[in-house]
Tab-separated table of C-alpha atoms and ligand atoms in Angstrom:
chain	number	residue	atom	x	y	z
W	1	MET	CA	50.804	54.785	-109.032
W	2	THR	CA	51.270	53.279	-105.584
W	3	GLU	CA	53.785	50.467	-105.534
W	4	GLN	CA	52.428	46.928	-105.133
W	5	PHE	CA	53.963	44.223	-102.939
W	6	LYS	CA	52.907	40.607	-103.364
W	7	ASN	CA	52.814	37.504	-101.225
W	8	LEU	CA	55.572	34.915	-101.561
W	9	ILE	CA	54.202	31.438	-102.160
W	10	ASN	CA	56.472	28.570	-103.178
W	11	GLY	CA	59.172	30.986	-104.304
W	12	GLU	CA	56.825	33.072	-106.473
W	13	TRP	CA	55.547	36.575	-105.812
W	14	LYS	CA	51.803	36.580	-106.372
W	15	ALA	CA	48.646	38.439	-105.368
W	16	GLU	CA	45.335	39.326	-106.943
W	17	THR	CA	43.851	41.581	-104.304
W	18	PHE	CA	45.653	44.293	-102.385
W	19	LYS	CA	45.177	46.453	-99.331
W	20	ALA	CA	46.619	49.916	-98.699
W	21	ASN	CA	49.207	50.284	-95.931
W	22	ILE	CA	48.437	53.633	-94.247
W	23	ASN	CA	50.800	55.811	-92.211
W	24	PRO	CA	49.287	56.450	-88.735
W	25	SER	CA	51.215	59.752	-88.508
W	26	ASP	CA	49.522	60.985	-91.697
W	27	THR	CA	46.534	59.065	-92.957
W	28	ASN	CA	46.856	60.729	-96.380
W	29	ASP	CA	50.140	58.905	-96.858
W	30	VAL	CA	49.742	55.490	-98.516
W	31	ILE	CA	52.955	53.501	-98.076
W	32	GLY	CA	52.051	50.862	-100.623
W	33	GLU	CA	49.488	48.319	-101.729
W	34	TYR	CA	50.129	44.962	-100.081
W	35	GLY	CA	48.828	41.577	-101.183
W	36	HIS	CA	45.753	40.354	-99.359
W	37	ALA	CA	45.787	36.580	-99.397
W	38	THR	CA	42.733	34.393	-99.854
W	39	GLU	CA	42.125	31.093	-98.123
W	40	ALA	CA	43.307	29.336	-101.295
W	41	ASP	CA	46.587	31.306	-101.164
W	42	ALA	CA	47.083	30.270	-97.539
W	43	LEU	CA	46.466	26.606	-98.386
W	44	GLU	CA	48.900	26.819	-101.292
W	45	ALA	CA	51.526	28.319	-98.980
W	46	ILE	CA	51.004	25.575	-96.414
W	47	ALA	CA	51.301	22.892	-99.129
W	48	ALA	CA	54.509	24.516	-100.407
W	49	ALA	CA	56.004	24.610	-96.912
W	50	LYS	CA	55.090	20.970	-96.419
W	51	ALA	CA	56.642	19.927	-99.730
W	52	ALA	CA	59.871	21.811	-98.946
W	53	SER	CA	60.090	20.504	-95.393
W	54	GLU	CA	61.973	17.222	-95.954
W	55	ASP	CA	64.831	18.744	-97.973
W	56	TRP	CA	65.234	21.849	-95.836
W	57	GLY	CA	65.189	19.721	-92.693
W	58	LYS	CA	68.149	17.805	-94.116
W	59	SER	CA	69.954	20.851	-95.539
W	60	GLY	CA	73.473	21.444	-94.347
W	61	ILE	CA	74.082	23.747	-91.418
W	62	LEU	CA	76.407	25.856	-93.529
W	63	GLN	CA	73.598	26.592	-96.002
W	64	ARG	CA	71.287	27.730	-93.180
W	65	HIS	CA	74.064	29.710	-91.580
W	66	ALA	CA	74.818	31.488	-94.869
W	67	VAL	CA	71.205	32.566	-95.478
W	68	LEU	CA	70.734	33.868	-91.929
W	69	ARG	CA	74.114	35.606	-91.990
W	70	LYS	CA	73.334	37.347	-95.297
W	71	ALA	CA	69.962	38.492	-93.996
W	72	ALA	CA	71.592	39.896	-90.850
W	73	ASP	CA	74.093	41.839	-92.949
W	74	GLU	CA	71.559	43.288	-95.365
W	75	ILE	CA	69.145	44.342	-92.604
W	76	LEU	CA	71.991	46.126	-90.837
W	77	GLU	CA	73.208	47.831	-94.007
W	78	ARG	CA	69.690	49.102	-94.692
W	79	LYS	CA	68.860	50.033	-91.085
W	80	GLU	CA	68.040	53.692	-91.820
W	81	GLU	CA	65.696	52.857	-94.692
W	82	LEU	CA	64.028	49.890	-92.973
W	83	GLY	CA	63.792	51.792	-89.681
W	84	ALA	CA	62.074	54.671	-91.482
W	85	LEU	CA	59.636	52.285	-93.175
W	86	LEU	CA	58.855	50.752	-89.791
W	87	SER	CA	58.196	54.159	-88.185
W	88	ARG	CA	56.115	55.166	-91.149
W	89	GLU	CA	53.832	52.143	-90.981
W	90	GLU	CA	53.663	51.545	-87.214
W	91	GLY	CA	54.146	54.984	-85.681
W	92	LYS	CA	57.025	54.409	-83.269
W	93	THR	CA	59.717	57.081	-83.483
W	94	LEU	CA	62.501	56.904	-86.045
W	95	ALA	CA	65.092	56.178	-83.343
W	96	GLU	CA	62.909	53.326	-82.082
W	97	GLY	CA	62.338	52.099	-85.643
W	98	ILE	CA	66.061	52.017	-86.392
W	99	GLY	CA	66.779	50.433	-83.008
W	100	GLU	CA	64.253	47.692	-83.696
W	101	THR	CA	65.756	47.087	-87.145
W	102	ILE	CA	69.203	46.670	-85.609
W	103	ARG	CA	67.688	44.253	-83.131
W	104	ALA	CA	66.246	42.193	-86.006
W	105	SER	CA	69.682	42.033	-87.612
W	106	GLN	CA	71.197	40.896	-84.302
W	107	VAL	CA	68.597	38.138	-84.024
W	108	PHE	CA	69.500	36.786	-87.498
W	109	ASP	CA	73.166	37.087	-86.595
W	110	PHE	CA	72.632	35.134	-83.379
W	111	PHE	CA	70.765	32.302	-85.109
W	112	ALA	CA	73.271	32.220	-87.963
W	113	GLY	CA	75.749	31.299	-85.235
W	114	GLU	CA	73.383	28.828	-83.597
W	115	ALA	CA	73.032	26.941	-86.893
W	116	LEU	CA	76.735	26.098	-86.593
W	117	ARG	CA	76.436	25.116	-82.958
W	118	LEU	CA	73.721	22.453	-83.165
W	119	ALA	CA	74.657	19.742	-80.710
W	120	GLY	CA	73.252	16.715	-78.978
W	121	ASP	CA	74.251	14.401	-76.176
W	122	THR	CA	75.816	10.962	-76.135
W	123	ILE	CA	75.040	9.075	-72.963
W	124	PRO	CA	75.726	5.476	-71.914
W	125	SER	CA	72.618	3.323	-71.538
W	126	VAL	CA	71.875	1.706	-68.210
W	127	ARG	CA	72.207	-1.522	-70.204
W	128	PRO	CA	75.897	-2.323	-70.841
W	129	GLY	CA	76.915	-2.335	-74.498
W	130	ILE	CA	74.192	0.088	-75.573
W	131	GLY	CA	74.736	3.745	-76.411
W	132	VAL	CA	72.130	6.512	-76.329
W	133	GLU	CA	72.211	9.550	-78.622
W	134	ILE	CA	69.970	12.536	-78.047
W	135	THR	CA	69.560	14.845	-81.044
W	136	ARG	CA	67.351	17.743	-82.045
W	137	GLU	CA	65.298	17.504	-85.221
W	138	PRO	CA	63.128	20.077	-86.994
W	139	VAL	CA	59.452	20.167	-86.058
W	140	GLY	CA	58.390	20.493	-89.720
W	141	VAL	CA	56.100	23.282	-90.935
W	142	VAL	CA	55.920	26.218	-88.539
W	143	GLY	CA	53.095	28.765	-88.710
W	144	ILE	CA	54.171	32.231	-87.589
W	145	ILE	CA	51.563	34.844	-86.633
W	146	THR	CA	52.917	38.223	-85.530
W	147	PRO	CA	51.438	41.429	-84.059
W	148	TRP	CA	51.670	44.995	-85.349
W	149	ASN	CA	53.684	46.555	-82.525
W	150	PHE	CA	57.120	45.119	-83.422
W	151	PRO	CA	56.839	44.811	-87.211
W	152	ILE	CA	60.415	43.611	-87.791
W	153	ALA	CA	61.795	42.322	-84.468
W	154	ILE	CA	59.048	39.817	-83.640
W	155	PRO	CA	59.013	38.307	-87.169
W	156	ALA	CA	62.819	38.081	-86.899
W	157	TRP	CA	62.793	36.298	-83.575
W	158	LYS	CA	60.327	33.720	-84.833
W	159	ILE	CA	61.568	33.247	-88.430
W	160	ALA	CA	65.296	33.103	-87.601
W	161	PRO	CA	65.104	30.182	-85.142
W	162	ALA	CA	62.490	28.383	-87.285
W	163	LEU	CA	64.867	28.372	-90.272
W	164	CYS	CA	68.000	27.838	-88.184
W	165	TYR	CA	66.669	24.532	-86.826
W	166	GLY	CA	65.532	23.303	-90.243
W	167	ASN	CA	61.825	24.133	-90.287
W	168	THR	CA	59.855	25.585	-93.176
W	169	VAL	CA	57.607	28.559	-92.543
W	170	VAL	CA	54.202	30.006	-93.335
W	171	PHE	CA	54.346	33.594	-92.091
W	172	LYS	CA	51.307	35.792	-91.527
W	173	PRO	CA	52.220	39.293	-90.340
W	174	ALA	CA	49.695	41.679	-88.781
W	175	ASP	CA	47.417	43.220	-91.359
W	176	LEU	CA	48.377	46.756	-90.230
W	177	VAL	CA	52.146	46.481	-90.835
W	178	PRO	CA	52.908	44.395	-93.920
W	179	GLY	CA	55.789	46.619	-95.095
W	180	SER	CA	58.521	45.497	-92.698
W	181	ALA	CA	57.370	41.880	-93.022
W	182	TRP	CA	57.561	42.033	-96.811
W	183	ALA	CA	61.039	43.573	-96.605
W	184	ILE	CA	62.529	40.813	-94.470
W	185	VAL	CA	60.932	38.068	-96.546
W	186	ASP	CA	62.341	39.679	-99.693
W	187	ILE	CA	65.780	39.809	-98.049
W	188	LEU	CA	65.654	36.150	-96.981
W	189	HIS	CA	64.356	35.050	-100.376
W	190	ARG	CA	67.213	36.804	-102.194
W	191	ALA	CA	69.658	35.439	-99.601
W	192	GLY	CA	69.107	32.030	-101.208
W	193	LEU	CA	66.276	30.157	-99.526
W	194	PRO	CA	64.942	27.292	-101.674
W	195	ASP	CA	61.355	27.666	-102.932
W	196	GLY	CA	58.662	26.935	-100.370
W	197	VAL	CA	60.939	27.197	-97.327
W	198	LEU	CA	59.581	30.626	-96.345
W	199	ASN	CA	56.120	31.679	-97.482
W	200	LEU	CA	54.560	35.065	-96.842
W	201	VAL	CA	50.783	35.338	-96.659
W	202	MET	CA	49.714	38.863	-95.790
W	203	GLY	CA	46.033	39.225	-95.076
W	204	LYS	CA	43.279	38.971	-92.523
W	205	GLY	CA	43.465	36.883	-89.389
W	206	SER	CA	39.950	35.623	-90.002
W	207	VAL	CA	40.974	34.293	-93.435
W	208	VAL	CA	44.702	33.517	-93.477
W	209	GLY	CA	45.152	32.944	-89.736
W	210	GLN	CA	42.073	30.740	-89.625
W	211	ALA	CA	43.305	28.633	-92.567
W	212	MET	CA	46.565	28.112	-90.689
W	213	LEU	CA	44.784	27.127	-87.467
W	214	ASP	CA	42.585	24.653	-89.310
W	215	SER	CA	45.355	22.987	-91.307
W	216	PRO	CA	46.570	19.543	-90.219
W	217	ASP	CA	49.792	20.240	-92.162
W	218	ILE	CA	51.104	22.908	-89.813
W	219	ASN	CA	53.125	21.155	-87.122
W	220	ALA	CA	53.706	24.095	-84.782
W	221	ILE	CA	52.337	27.613	-84.399
W	222	THR	CA	54.107	30.478	-82.703
W	223	PHE	CA	51.875	33.457	-81.981
W	224	THR	CA	52.253	36.878	-80.381
W	225	GLY	CA	49.120	38.971	-79.905
W	226	SER	CA	45.983	39.273	-77.840
W	227	VAL	CA	44.802	36.864	-75.156
W	228	GLY	CA	41.562	36.168	-77.045
W	229	THR	CA	43.308	35.163	-80.267
W	230	GLY	CA	45.913	33.229	-78.279
W	231	GLN	CA	43.142	31.136	-76.781
W	232	ARG	CA	41.840	30.373	-80.273
W	233	VAL	CA	45.315	29.344	-81.402
W	234	ALA	CA	45.540	27.060	-78.364
W	235	ALA	CA	42.132	25.425	-78.883
W	236	ALA	CA	42.742	24.806	-82.593
W	237	SER	CA	46.232	23.468	-81.912
W	238	VAL	CA	45.078	20.993	-79.291
W	239	LYS	CA	42.583	19.653	-81.816
W	240	HIS	CA	45.437	18.912	-84.238
W	241	MET	CA	47.843	17.849	-81.456
W	242	ARG	CA	50.373	20.389	-82.673
W	243	LYS	CA	52.919	22.362	-80.687
W	244	PHE	CA	52.059	25.956	-79.902
W	245	GLN	CA	53.786	28.895	-78.300
W	246	LEU	CA	51.857	31.981	-77.182
W	247	GLU	CA	53.015	35.445	-76.131
W	248	MET	CA	50.043	37.533	-75.085
W	249	GLY	CA	49.205	40.374	-72.768
W	250	GLY	CA	50.795	42.063	-69.816
W	251	LYS	CA	49.825	44.413	-67.003
W	252	ASN	CA	53.350	44.940	-65.875
W	253	PRO	CA	54.136	46.543	-62.523
W	254	LEU	CA	56.997	48.916	-61.888
W	255	VAL	CA	57.561	49.129	-58.131
W	256	VAL	CA	59.253	52.302	-56.893
W	257	LEU	CA	60.496	52.162	-53.300
W	258	ASP	CA	61.291	55.071	-50.982
W	259	ASP	CA	65.028	54.494	-51.367
W	260	ALA	CA	64.987	54.572	-55.202
W	261	ASP	CA	67.111	56.943	-57.252
W	262	LEU	CA	64.282	59.314	-58.167
W	263	GLU	CA	65.601	60.407	-61.572
W	264	ASN	CA	66.215	56.833	-62.662
W	265	ALA	CA	62.828	55.659	-61.392
W	266	VAL	CA	61.071	58.429	-63.335
W	267	GLU	CA	63.104	57.609	-66.434
W	268	CYS	CA	62.179	53.903	-66.121
W	269	ALA	CA	58.499	54.829	-65.753
W	270	LEU	CA	58.491	57.282	-68.654
W	271	ASN	CA	60.282	54.885	-70.970
W	272	GLY	CA	58.471	51.744	-69.826
W	273	ALA	CA	54.963	53.180	-69.772
W	274	PHE	CA	54.935	55.641	-72.635
W	275	TYR	CA	57.701	55.092	-75.179
W	276	SER	CA	56.641	53.218	-78.298
W	277	THR	CA	53.332	54.951	-77.463
W	278	GLY	CA	52.812	52.396	-74.672
W	279	GLN	CA	52.149	49.768	-77.327
W	280	ARG	CA	54.295	47.010	-75.874
W	281	CYS	CA	53.190	43.920	-74.012
W	282	THR	CA	56.098	44.689	-71.666
W	283	ALA	CA	54.879	48.250	-70.935
W	284	SER	CA	54.807	49.378	-67.280
W	285	SER	CA	51.128	50.183	-66.987
W	286	ARG	CA	50.990	49.916	-63.182
W	287	LEU	CA	53.339	52.196	-61.253
W	288	ILE	CA	53.310	50.962	-57.654
W	289	VAL	CA	54.951	53.600	-55.487
W	290	THR	CA	55.588	53.577	-51.747
W	291	GLU	CA	54.340	56.449	-49.576
W	292	GLY	CA	57.627	58.182	-48.800
W	293	ILE	CA	58.523	58.880	-52.444
W	294	HIS	CA	55.036	58.926	-53.998
W	295	ASP	CA	54.440	62.679	-54.223
W	296	ARG	CA	57.971	63.495	-55.438
W	297	PHE	CA	57.787	60.698	-58.020
W	298	VAL	CA	54.402	61.816	-59.366
W	299	ALA	CA	55.452	65.489	-59.529
W	300	ARG	CA	58.673	64.705	-61.396
W	301	LEU	CA	56.968	62.269	-63.790
W	302	ILE	CA	54.340	64.893	-64.651
W	303	GLU	CA	57.142	67.421	-65.228
W	304	ARG	CA	58.909	65.000	-67.592
W	305	LEU	CA	55.645	64.180	-69.381
W	306	GLY	CA	55.134	67.908	-69.923
W	307	GLU	CA	58.465	68.021	-71.761
W	308	THR	CA	57.698	65.145	-74.141
W	309	SER	CA	56.992	65.978	-77.719
W	310	ILE	CA	54.203	64.086	-79.482
W	311	GLY	CA	54.107	64.105	-83.252
W	312	ASP	CA	54.957	62.527	-86.582
W	313	ALA	CA	56.901	59.346	-85.841
W	314	ARG	CA	59.690	60.421	-88.185
W	315	GLY	CA	59.744	64.031	-86.974
W	316	GLU	CA	62.869	65.452	-85.401
W	317	GLY	CA	62.889	65.564	-81.590
W	318	VAL	CA	59.643	63.578	-81.314
W	319	HIS	CA	59.504	61.317	-78.238
W	320	ILE	CA	56.095	59.732	-78.745
W	321	GLY	CA	54.525	58.939	-82.107
W	322	PRO	CA	50.863	58.316	-82.899
W	323	VAL	CA	48.709	55.430	-81.773
W	324	VAL	CA	48.621	52.753	-84.473
W	325	ASP	CA	45.061	53.260	-85.786
W	326	GLN	CA	41.611	54.634	-85.044
W	327	SER	CA	40.280	51.571	-83.267
W	328	GLN	CA	43.296	51.432	-80.919
W	329	LEU	CA	42.899	55.177	-80.256
W	330	ASP	CA	39.206	54.638	-79.462
W	331	GLN	CA	40.164	51.867	-77.050
W	332	ASP	CA	42.787	54.044	-75.312
W	333	LEU	CA	40.360	56.958	-74.947
W	334	SER	CA	37.629	54.691	-73.662
W	335	TYR	CA	39.976	53.514	-70.882
W	336	VAL	CA	40.745	57.153	-70.016
W	337	ALA	CA	36.992	57.605	-69.492
W	338	ILE	CA	36.711	54.333	-67.557
W	339	GLY	CA	39.544	55.385	-65.214
W	340	GLN	CA	37.774	58.641	-64.412
W	341	GLU	CA	34.457	56.852	-63.830
W	342	GLU	CA	36.224	54.423	-61.502
W	343	GLY	CA	37.421	57.338	-59.382
W	344	ALA	CA	41.078	57.600	-60.373
W	345	THR	CA	42.497	61.112	-60.832
W	346	LEU	CA	43.584	61.974	-64.358
W	347	ALA	CA	46.796	63.780	-63.422
W	348	PHE	CA	48.146	64.301	-66.949
W	349	GLY	CA	47.037	64.102	-70.585
W	350	GLY	CA	44.622	61.533	-71.954
W	351	ASP	CA	43.337	63.835	-74.687
W	352	VAL	CA	43.643	63.856	-78.451
W	353	VAL	CA	46.411	66.070	-79.815
W	354	SER	CA	46.167	67.750	-83.181
W	355	ALA	CA	49.216	67.934	-85.438
W	356	ASN	CA	50.007	69.270	-88.910
W	357	THR	CA	48.926	66.016	-90.486
W	358	PRO	CA	45.868	63.849	-89.845
W	359	GLY	CA	47.087	61.099	-87.510
W	360	PHE	CA	46.100	59.249	-84.348
W	361	TYR	CA	47.821	61.482	-81.795
W	362	MET	CA	47.130	61.207	-78.114
W	363	ARG	CA	48.774	62.849	-75.097
W	364	PRO	CA	50.028	60.151	-72.695
W	365	ALA	CA	47.613	59.652	-69.805
W	366	LEU	CA	48.780	59.347	-66.206
W	367	PHE	CA	46.289	58.395	-63.508
W	368	THR	CA	46.942	58.749	-59.780
W	369	ASP	CA	44.891	57.588	-56.768
W	370	CYS	CA	44.386	54.219	-58.441
W	371	THR	CA	43.518	51.003	-56.691
W	372	ASN	CA	44.705	47.741	-58.119
W	373	ASP	CA	41.204	46.365	-58.618
W	374	MET	CA	40.251	49.119	-61.078
W	375	ARG	CA	39.797	47.982	-64.658
W	376	ILE	CA	42.569	50.367	-65.767
W	377	CYS	CA	44.900	48.428	-63.451
W	378	GLN	CA	43.758	44.945	-64.436
W	379	GLU	CA	43.027	45.021	-68.181
W	380	GLU	CA	45.652	45.442	-70.857
W	381	ILE	CA	45.033	48.771	-72.624
W	382	PHE	CA	47.977	48.652	-75.063
W	383	GLY	CA	48.316	52.406	-75.270
W	384	PRO	CA	49.985	55.358	-73.525
W	385	VAL	CA	47.954	55.019	-70.327
W	386	ALA	CA	49.429	54.224	-66.885
W	387	GLY	CA	48.134	54.354	-63.322
W	388	VAL	CA	49.950	55.109	-60.071
W	389	ILE	CA	48.995	52.955	-57.087
W	390	LYS	CA	50.225	54.070	-53.672
W	391	ALA	CA	51.588	51.297	-51.424
W	392	LYS	CA	52.291	51.534	-47.709
W	393	ASP	CA	55.548	49.558	-47.846
W	394	TYR	CA	57.559	47.032	-49.842
W	395	ASP	CA	55.501	44.029	-48.744
W	396	GLU	CA	52.294	45.635	-49.910
W	397	ALA	CA	53.948	46.741	-53.165
W	398	LEU	CA	55.091	43.190	-53.897
W	399	ALA	CA	51.627	41.779	-53.183
W	400	LEU	CA	50.046	44.363	-55.508
W	401	ALA	CA	52.652	43.677	-58.211
W	402	ASN	CA	51.717	39.991	-58.212
W	403	ASP	CA	47.966	40.603	-57.994
W	404	THR	CA	47.210	40.309	-61.717
W	405	GLU	CA	46.202	37.595	-64.128
W	406	PHE	CA	49.285	38.398	-66.205
W	407	GLY	CA	52.958	37.730	-65.500
W	408	LEU	CA	55.197	38.956	-68.281
W	409	SER	CA	57.603	41.542	-66.881
W	410	ALA	CA	57.961	43.215	-63.468
W	411	GLY	CA	60.331	45.967	-62.407
W	412	ILE	CA	61.600	47.446	-59.178
W	413	CYS	CA	63.534	50.641	-58.534
W	414	THR	CA	65.467	50.483	-55.275
W	415	GLU	CA	68.990	50.943	-53.965
W	416	SER	CA	68.525	48.051	-51.551
W	417	LEU	CA	70.211	44.807	-52.551
W	418	LYS	CA	68.073	42.972	-50.011
W	419	ARG	CA	64.764	44.210	-51.479
W	420	ALA	CA	65.914	43.763	-55.075
W	421	THR	CA	66.943	40.178	-54.339
W	422	HIS	CA	63.700	39.467	-52.533
W	423	PHE	CA	61.720	40.897	-55.462
W	424	LYS	CA	63.621	38.828	-58.030
W	425	ARG	CA	62.844	35.697	-56.034
W	426	ASN	CA	59.218	36.470	-55.244
W	427	SER	CA	57.873	38.233	-58.309
W	428	LYS	CA	55.580	35.938	-60.270
W	429	ALA	CA	56.618	37.449	-63.616
W	430	GLY	CA	58.736	35.687	-66.233
W	431	MET	CA	61.119	38.633	-66.533
W	432	VAL	CA	62.258	40.812	-63.627
W	433	MET	CA	64.002	44.144	-64.061
W	434	VAL	CA	65.948	45.913	-61.315
W	435	ASN	CA	66.503	49.638	-61.933
W	436	VAL	CA	65.829	49.182	-65.673
W	437	PRO	CA	62.527	49.622	-67.554
W	438	THR	CA	60.113	46.671	-67.789
W	439	ALA	CA	60.206	46.975	-71.598
W	440	GLY	CA	63.169	46.791	-73.959
W	441	VAL	CA	64.745	43.371	-73.764
W	442	ASP	CA	67.981	41.818	-75.015
W	443	PHE	CA	67.870	39.671	-78.145
W	444	HIS	CA	70.011	36.763	-76.948
W	445	VAL	CA	68.284	35.693	-73.730
W	446	PRO	CA	64.915	34.019	-73.107
W	447	PHE	CA	61.761	36.092	-73.416
W	448	GLY	CA	58.421	35.149	-71.922
W	449	GLY	CA	56.090	35.246	-68.965
W	450	SER	CA	53.903	33.274	-66.610
W	451	LYS	CA	50.152	33.014	-65.922
W	452	GLY	CA	47.962	34.595	-68.635
W	453	SER	CA	50.885	36.199	-70.483
W	454	SER	CA	52.587	33.256	-72.122
W	455	PHE	CA	52.237	29.600	-72.903
W	456	GLY	CA	54.838	27.118	-74.015
W	457	PRO	CA	58.615	27.275	-74.193
W	458	ARG	CA	60.450	30.604	-74.108
W	459	GLU	CA	61.321	32.572	-77.223
W	460	GLN	CA	64.774	33.904	-78.103
W	461	GLY	CA	68.318	32.944	-77.265
W	462	ARG	CA	69.313	29.296	-76.983
W	463	TYR	CA	66.016	28.512	-75.242
W	464	ALA	CA	64.273	28.968	-78.608
W	465	ALA	CA	65.456	25.442	-79.529
W	466	GLU	CA	62.874	24.008	-77.122
W	467	PHE	CA	60.017	25.123	-79.330
W	468	PHE	CA	61.575	24.922	-82.777
W	469	THR	CA	62.973	21.396	-82.449
W	470	THR	CA	61.795	17.944	-81.463
W	471	VAL	CA	64.099	15.788	-79.397
W	472	LYS	CA	65.016	12.311	-80.646
W	473	THR	CA	66.499	9.638	-78.388
W	474	ALA	CA	68.234	6.819	-80.284
W	475	TYR	CA	69.540	3.567	-78.699
W	476	THR	CA	72.227	1.513	-80.439
W	477	ALA	CA	73.596	-1.840	-79.444
W	478	ALA	CA	76.838	-2.476	-81.263
P	1	UN1	C1	60.482	44.619	-75.661
P	1	UN1	O1	59.907	45.159	-74.715
P	1	UN1	O2	61.646	44.905	-75.961
P	1	UN1	O3	54.707	42.366	-78.193
P	1	UN1	C2	59.886	43.561	-76.477
P	1	UN1	C3	55.480	42.794	-77.340
P	1	UN1	C4	56.553	41.861	-76.852
P	1	UN1	C5	57.905	42.327	-77.188
P	1	UN1	C6	58.427	43.343	-76.252
P	1	UN1	N1	56.326	40.554	-77.406
P	1	UN1	O4	55.382	43.931	-76.932
């Protein structure tokens, strides 16, 4: 019998209905049956988080440190097993799955440390004899809604700071990848969290997510996912006057200038556009290349693409795993057709690949002769599809890079300090990468974008405190 994994509500594992978690590399492989929460389950979880909020908010920093520290250690010890589970349910390669698991451990480790470093300010008042103290307090109940493409890292970088700063949590992972989410909740629960502090409600966005959006008892929601859902989170949150933090799409440019190191530029493009099957909001989906290097860059990238192996995410030597599911594959293929209709040249791939097992395999698609106004260069595809846009010079490349409704990450490959500096200062993206891929970020520094990509304070690193705490200013005359 397939193993069953339940939701965690008020410290109790419970579920009446279940949904199969299917491996995208082999759709005959059922990873497990995962609890599918009802609206009543979600409301019970929210009530539990609310009831636990006062005590956890006043818990000692050493208690929070200890839980986060233990979780970091266990995740690291089990990195091979958890990384394999991640690859099996999401479809990124085993190396990527293990790498992401290590990253999750590092995030818990970082916030274990932050719990011991909580600090405020003491400032003299402008009125003599009065002192002012500025402290950070928990926000209360935090709703966490995460996407399928980083099944362990994104939950980690939302749950760890939420708990570190004394908040209780209602966590709804993406319906497609409950396995990694269940594993970290189990780890945190056994690490000693009091009942109700962390609640797991796996299930549908339209049921569980909606119950969270509609609840007046959730004080803040942090969300990573699509622009459309992000807008719904925003509208519902404004209605309840609650804090919200959104990480949404990207259409990230990688600019390659004539003076770039060709091998490194091609490596940045290959990694940024196609690794993790292109399913990253930081993916380099627009490759903006100046005239003098364009043909050499395209030829070398096609050569490298020809050497990539596509197959079972856990297979040896595989560079690119399957797309996450049928509907994402349909979307990717429809954009391959759209690109051709728009007049771009399909220079590589874009077709379905068959393997030994039934899975959602697609050869990465590279378009050339693109113009920036094409739909394939403006809309987020979220798959292994990238377009090359030729630019006359750096100035044009910069203008094209910024000509998008998104602003998450932007990269440039150049050996010129002057151009790199100019790009860092004039890119409209929240994260700028010089001679490194647009995707693949550090765990201890702020993450986030501008324009349509992000809303609210940054995630990760010390900047996470902005979202997960409320500032109190106290005046004392004594
Ligand atoms: C990364 O590129 O290392 O959903 C992280 C996403 C982003 C995370 C990207 N929030 O793809």
